[in-house]
C-alpha positions as protocol buffer text, in pm:
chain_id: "A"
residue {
  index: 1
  type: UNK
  ca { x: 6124 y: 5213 z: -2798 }
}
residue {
  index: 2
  type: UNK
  ca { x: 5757 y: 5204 z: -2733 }
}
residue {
  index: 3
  type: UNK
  ca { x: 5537 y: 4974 z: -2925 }
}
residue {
  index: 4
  type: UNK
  ca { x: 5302 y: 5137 z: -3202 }
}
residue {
  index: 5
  type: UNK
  ca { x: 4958 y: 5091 z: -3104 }
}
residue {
  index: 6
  type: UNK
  ca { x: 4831 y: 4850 z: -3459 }
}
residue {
  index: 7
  type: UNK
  ca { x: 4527 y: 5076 z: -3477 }
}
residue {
  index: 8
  type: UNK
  ca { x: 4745 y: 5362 z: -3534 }
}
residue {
  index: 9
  type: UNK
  ca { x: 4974 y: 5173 z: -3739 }
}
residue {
  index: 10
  type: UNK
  ca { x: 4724 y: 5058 z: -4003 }
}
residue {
  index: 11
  type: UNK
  ca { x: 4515 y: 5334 z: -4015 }
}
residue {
  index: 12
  type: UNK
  ca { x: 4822 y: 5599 z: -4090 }
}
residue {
  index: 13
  type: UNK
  ca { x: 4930 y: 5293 z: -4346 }
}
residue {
  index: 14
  type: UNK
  ca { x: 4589 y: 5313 z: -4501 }
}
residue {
  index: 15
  type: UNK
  ca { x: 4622 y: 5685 z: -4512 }
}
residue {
  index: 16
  type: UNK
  ca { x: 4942 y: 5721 z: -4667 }
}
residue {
  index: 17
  type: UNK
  ca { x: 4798 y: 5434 z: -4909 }
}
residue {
  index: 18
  type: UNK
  ca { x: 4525 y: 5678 z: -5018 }
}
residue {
  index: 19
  type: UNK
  ca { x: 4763 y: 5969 z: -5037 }
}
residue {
  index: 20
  type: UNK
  ca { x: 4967 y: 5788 z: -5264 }
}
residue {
  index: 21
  type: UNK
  ca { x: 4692 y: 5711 z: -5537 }
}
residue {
  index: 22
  type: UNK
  ca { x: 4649 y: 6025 z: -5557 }
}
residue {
  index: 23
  type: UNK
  ca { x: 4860 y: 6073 z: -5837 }
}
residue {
  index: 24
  type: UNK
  ca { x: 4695 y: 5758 z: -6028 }
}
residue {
  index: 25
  type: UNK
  ca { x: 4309 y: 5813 z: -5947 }
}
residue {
  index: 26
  type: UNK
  ca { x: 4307 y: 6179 z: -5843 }
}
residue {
  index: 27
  type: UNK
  ca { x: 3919 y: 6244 z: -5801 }
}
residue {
  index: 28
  type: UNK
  ca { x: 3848 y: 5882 z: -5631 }
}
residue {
  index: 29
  type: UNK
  ca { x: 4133 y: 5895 z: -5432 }
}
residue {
  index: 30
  type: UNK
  ca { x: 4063 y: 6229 z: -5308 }
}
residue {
  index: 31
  type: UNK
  ca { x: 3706 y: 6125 z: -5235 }
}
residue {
  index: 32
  type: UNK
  ca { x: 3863 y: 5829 z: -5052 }
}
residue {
  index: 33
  type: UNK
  ca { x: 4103 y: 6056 z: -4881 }
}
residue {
  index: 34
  type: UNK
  ca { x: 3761 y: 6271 z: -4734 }
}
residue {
  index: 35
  type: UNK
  ca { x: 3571 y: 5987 z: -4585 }
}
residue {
  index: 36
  type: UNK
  ca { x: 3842 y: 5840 z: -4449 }
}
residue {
  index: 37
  type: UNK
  ca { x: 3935 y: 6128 z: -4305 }
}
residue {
  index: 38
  type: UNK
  ca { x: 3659 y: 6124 z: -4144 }
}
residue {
  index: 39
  type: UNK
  ca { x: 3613 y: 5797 z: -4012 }
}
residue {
  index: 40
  type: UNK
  ca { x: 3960 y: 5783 z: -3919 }
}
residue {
  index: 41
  type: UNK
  ca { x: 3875 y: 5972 z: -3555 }
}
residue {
  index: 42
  type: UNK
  ca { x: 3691 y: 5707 z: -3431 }
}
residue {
  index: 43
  type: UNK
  ca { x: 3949 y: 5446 z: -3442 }
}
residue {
  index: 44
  type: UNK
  ca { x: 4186 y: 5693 z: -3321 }
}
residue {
  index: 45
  type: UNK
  ca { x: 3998 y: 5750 z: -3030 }
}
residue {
  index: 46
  type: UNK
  ca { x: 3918 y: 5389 z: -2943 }
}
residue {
  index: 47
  type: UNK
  ca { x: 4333 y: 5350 z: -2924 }
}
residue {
  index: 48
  type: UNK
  ca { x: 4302 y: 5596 z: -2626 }
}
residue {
  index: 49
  type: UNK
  ca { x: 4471 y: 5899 z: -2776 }
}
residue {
  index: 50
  type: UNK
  ca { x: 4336 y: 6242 z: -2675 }
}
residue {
  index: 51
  type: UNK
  ca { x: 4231 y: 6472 z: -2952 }
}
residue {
  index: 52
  type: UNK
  ca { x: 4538 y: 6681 z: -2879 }
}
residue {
  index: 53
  type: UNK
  ca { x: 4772 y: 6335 z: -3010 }
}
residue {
  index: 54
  type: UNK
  ca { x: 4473 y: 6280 z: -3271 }
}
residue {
  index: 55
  type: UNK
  ca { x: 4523 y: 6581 z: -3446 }
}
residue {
  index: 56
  type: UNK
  ca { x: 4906 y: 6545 z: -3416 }
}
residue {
  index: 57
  type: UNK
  ca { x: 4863 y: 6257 z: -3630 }
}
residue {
  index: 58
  type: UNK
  ca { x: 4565 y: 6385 z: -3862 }
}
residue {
  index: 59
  type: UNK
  ca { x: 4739 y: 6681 z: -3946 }
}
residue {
  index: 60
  type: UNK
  ca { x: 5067 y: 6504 z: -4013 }
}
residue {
  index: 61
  type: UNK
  ca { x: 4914 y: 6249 z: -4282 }
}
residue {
  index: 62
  type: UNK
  ca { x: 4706 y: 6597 z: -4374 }
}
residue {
  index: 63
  type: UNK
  ca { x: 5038 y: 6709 z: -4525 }
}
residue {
  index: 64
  type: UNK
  ca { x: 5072 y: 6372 z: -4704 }
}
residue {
  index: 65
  type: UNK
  ca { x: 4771 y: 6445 z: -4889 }
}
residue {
  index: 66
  type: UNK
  ca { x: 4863 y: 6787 z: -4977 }
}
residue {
  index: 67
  type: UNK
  ca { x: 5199 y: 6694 z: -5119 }
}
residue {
  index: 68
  type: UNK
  ca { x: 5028 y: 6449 z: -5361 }
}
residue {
  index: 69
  type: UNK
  ca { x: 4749 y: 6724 z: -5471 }
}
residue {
  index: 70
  type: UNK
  ca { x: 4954 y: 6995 z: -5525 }
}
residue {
  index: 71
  type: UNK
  ca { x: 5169 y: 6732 z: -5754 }
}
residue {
  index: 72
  type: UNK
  ca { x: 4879 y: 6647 z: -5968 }
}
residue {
  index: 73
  type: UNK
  ca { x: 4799 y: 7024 z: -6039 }
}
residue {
  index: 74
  type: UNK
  ca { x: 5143 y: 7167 z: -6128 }
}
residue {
  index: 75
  type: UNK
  ca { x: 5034 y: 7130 z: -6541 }
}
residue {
  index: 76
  type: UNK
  ca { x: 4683 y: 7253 z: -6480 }
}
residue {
  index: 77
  type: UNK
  ca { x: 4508 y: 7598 z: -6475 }
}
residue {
  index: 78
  type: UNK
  ca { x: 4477 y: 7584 z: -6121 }
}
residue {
  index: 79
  type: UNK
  ca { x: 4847 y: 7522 z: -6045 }
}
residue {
  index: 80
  type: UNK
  ca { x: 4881 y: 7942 z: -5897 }
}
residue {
  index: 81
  type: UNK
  ca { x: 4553 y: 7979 z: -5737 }
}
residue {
  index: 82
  type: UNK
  ca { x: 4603 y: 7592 z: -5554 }
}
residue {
  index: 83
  type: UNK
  ca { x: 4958 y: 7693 z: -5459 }
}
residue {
  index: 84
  type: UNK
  ca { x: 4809 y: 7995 z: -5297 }
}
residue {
  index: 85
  type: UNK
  ca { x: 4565 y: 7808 z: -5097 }
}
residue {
  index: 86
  type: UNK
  ca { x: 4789 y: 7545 z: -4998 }
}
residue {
  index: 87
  type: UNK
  ca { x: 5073 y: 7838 z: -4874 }
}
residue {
  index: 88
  type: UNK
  ca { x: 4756 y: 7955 z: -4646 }
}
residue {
  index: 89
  type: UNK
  ca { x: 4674 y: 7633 z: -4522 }
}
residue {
  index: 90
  type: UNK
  ca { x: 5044 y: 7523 z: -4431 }
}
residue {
  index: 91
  type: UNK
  ca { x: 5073 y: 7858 z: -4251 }
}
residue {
  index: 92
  type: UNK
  ca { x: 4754 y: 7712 z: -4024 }
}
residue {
  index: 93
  type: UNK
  ca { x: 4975 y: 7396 z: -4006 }
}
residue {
  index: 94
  type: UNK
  ca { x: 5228 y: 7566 z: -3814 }
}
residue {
  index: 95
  type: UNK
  ca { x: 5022 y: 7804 z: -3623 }
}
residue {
  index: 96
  type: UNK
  ca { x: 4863 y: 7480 z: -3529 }
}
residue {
  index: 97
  type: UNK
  ca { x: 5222 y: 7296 z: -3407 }
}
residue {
  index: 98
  type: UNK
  ca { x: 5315 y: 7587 z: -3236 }
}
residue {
  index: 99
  type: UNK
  ca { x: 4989 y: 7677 z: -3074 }
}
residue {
  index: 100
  type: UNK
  ca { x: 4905 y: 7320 z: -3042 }
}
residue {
  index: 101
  type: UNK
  ca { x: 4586 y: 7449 z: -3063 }
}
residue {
  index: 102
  type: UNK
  ca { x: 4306 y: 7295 z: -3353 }
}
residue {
  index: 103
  type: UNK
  ca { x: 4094 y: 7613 z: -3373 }
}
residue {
  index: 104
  type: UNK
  ca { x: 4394 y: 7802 z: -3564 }
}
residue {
  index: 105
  type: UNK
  ca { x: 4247 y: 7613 z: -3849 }
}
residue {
  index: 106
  type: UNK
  ca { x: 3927 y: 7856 z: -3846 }
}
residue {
  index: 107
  type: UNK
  ca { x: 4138 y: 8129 z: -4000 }
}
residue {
  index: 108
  type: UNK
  ca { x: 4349 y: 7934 z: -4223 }
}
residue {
  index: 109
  type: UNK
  ca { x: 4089 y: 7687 z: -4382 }
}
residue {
  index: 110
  type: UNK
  ca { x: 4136 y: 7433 z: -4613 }
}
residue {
  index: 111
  type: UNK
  ca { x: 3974 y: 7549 z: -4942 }
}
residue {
  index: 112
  type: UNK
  ca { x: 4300 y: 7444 z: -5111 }
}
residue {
  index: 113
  type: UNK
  ca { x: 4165 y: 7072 z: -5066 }
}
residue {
  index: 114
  type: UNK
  ca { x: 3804 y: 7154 z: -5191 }
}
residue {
  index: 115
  type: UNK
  ca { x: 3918 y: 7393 z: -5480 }
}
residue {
  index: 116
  type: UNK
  ca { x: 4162 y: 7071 z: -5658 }
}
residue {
  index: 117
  type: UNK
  ca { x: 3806 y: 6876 z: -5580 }
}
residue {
  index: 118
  type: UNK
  ca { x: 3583 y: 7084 z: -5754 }
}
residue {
  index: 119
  type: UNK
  ca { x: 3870 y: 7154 z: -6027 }
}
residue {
  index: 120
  type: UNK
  ca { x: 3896 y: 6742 z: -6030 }
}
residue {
  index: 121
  type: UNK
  ca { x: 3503 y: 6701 z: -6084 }
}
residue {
  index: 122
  type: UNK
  ca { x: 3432 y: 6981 z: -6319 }
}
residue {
  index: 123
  type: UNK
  ca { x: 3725 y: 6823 z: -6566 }
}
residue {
  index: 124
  type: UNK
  ca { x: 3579 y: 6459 z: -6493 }
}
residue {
  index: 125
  type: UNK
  ca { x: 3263 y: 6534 z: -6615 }
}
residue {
  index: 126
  type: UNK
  ca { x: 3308 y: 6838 z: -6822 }
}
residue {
  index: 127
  type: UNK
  ca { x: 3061 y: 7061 z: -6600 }
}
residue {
  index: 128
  type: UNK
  ca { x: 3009 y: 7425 z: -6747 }
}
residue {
  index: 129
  type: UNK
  ca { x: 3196 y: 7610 z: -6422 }
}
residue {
  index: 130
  type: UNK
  ca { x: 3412 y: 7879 z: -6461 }
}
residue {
  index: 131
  type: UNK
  ca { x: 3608 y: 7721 z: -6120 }
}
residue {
  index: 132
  type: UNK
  ca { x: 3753 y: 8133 z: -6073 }
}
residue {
  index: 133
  type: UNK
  ca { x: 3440 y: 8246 z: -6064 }
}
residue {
  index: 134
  type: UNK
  ca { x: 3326 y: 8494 z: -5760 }
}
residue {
  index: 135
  type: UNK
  ca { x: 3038 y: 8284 z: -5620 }
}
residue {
  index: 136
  type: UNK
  ca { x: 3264 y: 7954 z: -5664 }
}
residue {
  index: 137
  type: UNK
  ca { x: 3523 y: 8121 z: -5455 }
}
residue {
  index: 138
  type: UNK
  ca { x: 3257 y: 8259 z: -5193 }
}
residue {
  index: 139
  type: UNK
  ca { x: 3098 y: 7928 z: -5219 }
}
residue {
  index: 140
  type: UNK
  ca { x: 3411 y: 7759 z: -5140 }
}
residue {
  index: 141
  type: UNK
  ca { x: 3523 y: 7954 z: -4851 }
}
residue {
  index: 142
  type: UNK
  ca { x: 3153 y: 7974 z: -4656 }
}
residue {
  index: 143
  type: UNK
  ca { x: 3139 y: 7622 z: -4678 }
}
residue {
  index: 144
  type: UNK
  ca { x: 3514 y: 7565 z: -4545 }
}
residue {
  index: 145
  type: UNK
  ca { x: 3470 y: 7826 z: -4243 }
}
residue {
  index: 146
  type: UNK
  ca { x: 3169 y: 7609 z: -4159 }
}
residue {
  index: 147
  type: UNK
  ca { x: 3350 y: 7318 z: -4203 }
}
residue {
  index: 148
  type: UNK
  ca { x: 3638 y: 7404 z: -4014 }
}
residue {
  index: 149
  type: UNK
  ca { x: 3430 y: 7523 z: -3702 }
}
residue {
  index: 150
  type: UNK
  ca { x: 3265 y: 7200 z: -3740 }
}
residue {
  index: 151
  type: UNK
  ca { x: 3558 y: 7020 z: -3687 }
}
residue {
  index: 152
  type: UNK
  ca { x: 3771 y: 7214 z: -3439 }
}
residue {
  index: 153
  type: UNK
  ca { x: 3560 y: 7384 z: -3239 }
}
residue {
  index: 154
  type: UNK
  ca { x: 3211 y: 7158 z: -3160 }
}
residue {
  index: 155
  type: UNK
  ca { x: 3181 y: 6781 z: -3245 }
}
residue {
  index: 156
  type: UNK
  ca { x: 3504 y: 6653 z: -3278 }
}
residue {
  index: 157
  type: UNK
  ca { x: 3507 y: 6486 z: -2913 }
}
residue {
  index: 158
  type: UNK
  ca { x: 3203 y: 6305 z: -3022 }
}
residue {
  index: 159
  type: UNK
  ca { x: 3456 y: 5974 z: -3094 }
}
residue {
  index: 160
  type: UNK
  ca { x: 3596 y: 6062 z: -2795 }
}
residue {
  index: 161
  type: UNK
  ca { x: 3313 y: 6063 z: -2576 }
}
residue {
  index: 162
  type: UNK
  ca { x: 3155 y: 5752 z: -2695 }
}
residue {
  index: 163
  type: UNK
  ca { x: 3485 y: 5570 z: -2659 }
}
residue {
  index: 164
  type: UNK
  ca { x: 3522 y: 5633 z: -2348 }
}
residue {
  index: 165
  type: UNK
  ca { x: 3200 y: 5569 z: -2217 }
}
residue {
  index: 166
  type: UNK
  ca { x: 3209 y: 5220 z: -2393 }
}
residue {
  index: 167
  type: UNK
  ca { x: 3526 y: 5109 z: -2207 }
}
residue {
  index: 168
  type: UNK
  ca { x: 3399 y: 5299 z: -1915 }
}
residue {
  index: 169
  type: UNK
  ca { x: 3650 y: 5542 z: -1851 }
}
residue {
  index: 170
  type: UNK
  ca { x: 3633 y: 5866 z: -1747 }
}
């Protein structure tokens, strides 16, 4: 059996942490869920994977979080339209296993993530937002294309390329 790099080991541990308190602290957790998300690619890289293995894992613990959100809406408002988005993105999920290929995402983005957000904030602080509304929807799904092409297409290698100039590799 080969041995589990400890990087990898406590940063999927820390992200199945988060996932978890999602059902206790929904909006911080999911917060919490984002930016380390986000920071999670640079240890990732330093471990030496490639960003094929990265987002092997990512996407994996990905699904974690998903389970737990679409838990905390099934007695809300938003239970049908976040099932919806979350049937799109899982679709991308397995275009992305089978193609192996990130960019797949770009045509299956993840407003399902962003929507419970922005559900999650306007009930926290009682915002005046219809969350169905056309521009909210538009809004959503401009900023998740952009996102998405962020992501998989352009900077992700970033980590990657600064980790592997610091240990000198090529």
């Amino acid at each position: 059996m080969k041995k589990v790099e400890p990087l990898i080991f406590a940063t999927v541990i820390v992200r199945v942490l988060i996932s978890i308190s999602i059902l206790f602290y929904p909006l911080e957790a999911v917060f919490l869920s984002i930016v380390f998300d986000l920071l999670t690619t640079w240890p990732l890289a330093w471990t030496g994977l490639d960003k094929k293995q990265y987002h092997q894992i990512d996407k994996s613990l990905d699904l974690i979080d998903y389970l737990f959100l679409i838990i905390v809406t099934v007695n809300t408002p938003i239970a049908i339209p976040a099932s919806i988005l979350l049937g799109i993105r899982l679709v991308g999920h397995i275009a992305f296993y089978i193609k192996e290929d990130s960019r797949v995402f770009i045509f299956f983005p993840n407003v399902f993530y962003f929507y419970v957000l922005l559900y999650l904030l306007i009930e926290r602080f009682a915002w005046d937002i219809d969350i169905n509304a056309w521009y909210v929807w538009i809004g959503l799904i401009l900023f998740k294309l952009v996102h998405e092409a962020y992501i998989h297409i352009f900077p992700l290698d970033i980590p990657f390329k600064v980790v592997r100039k610091i240990k000198n590799e090529k």
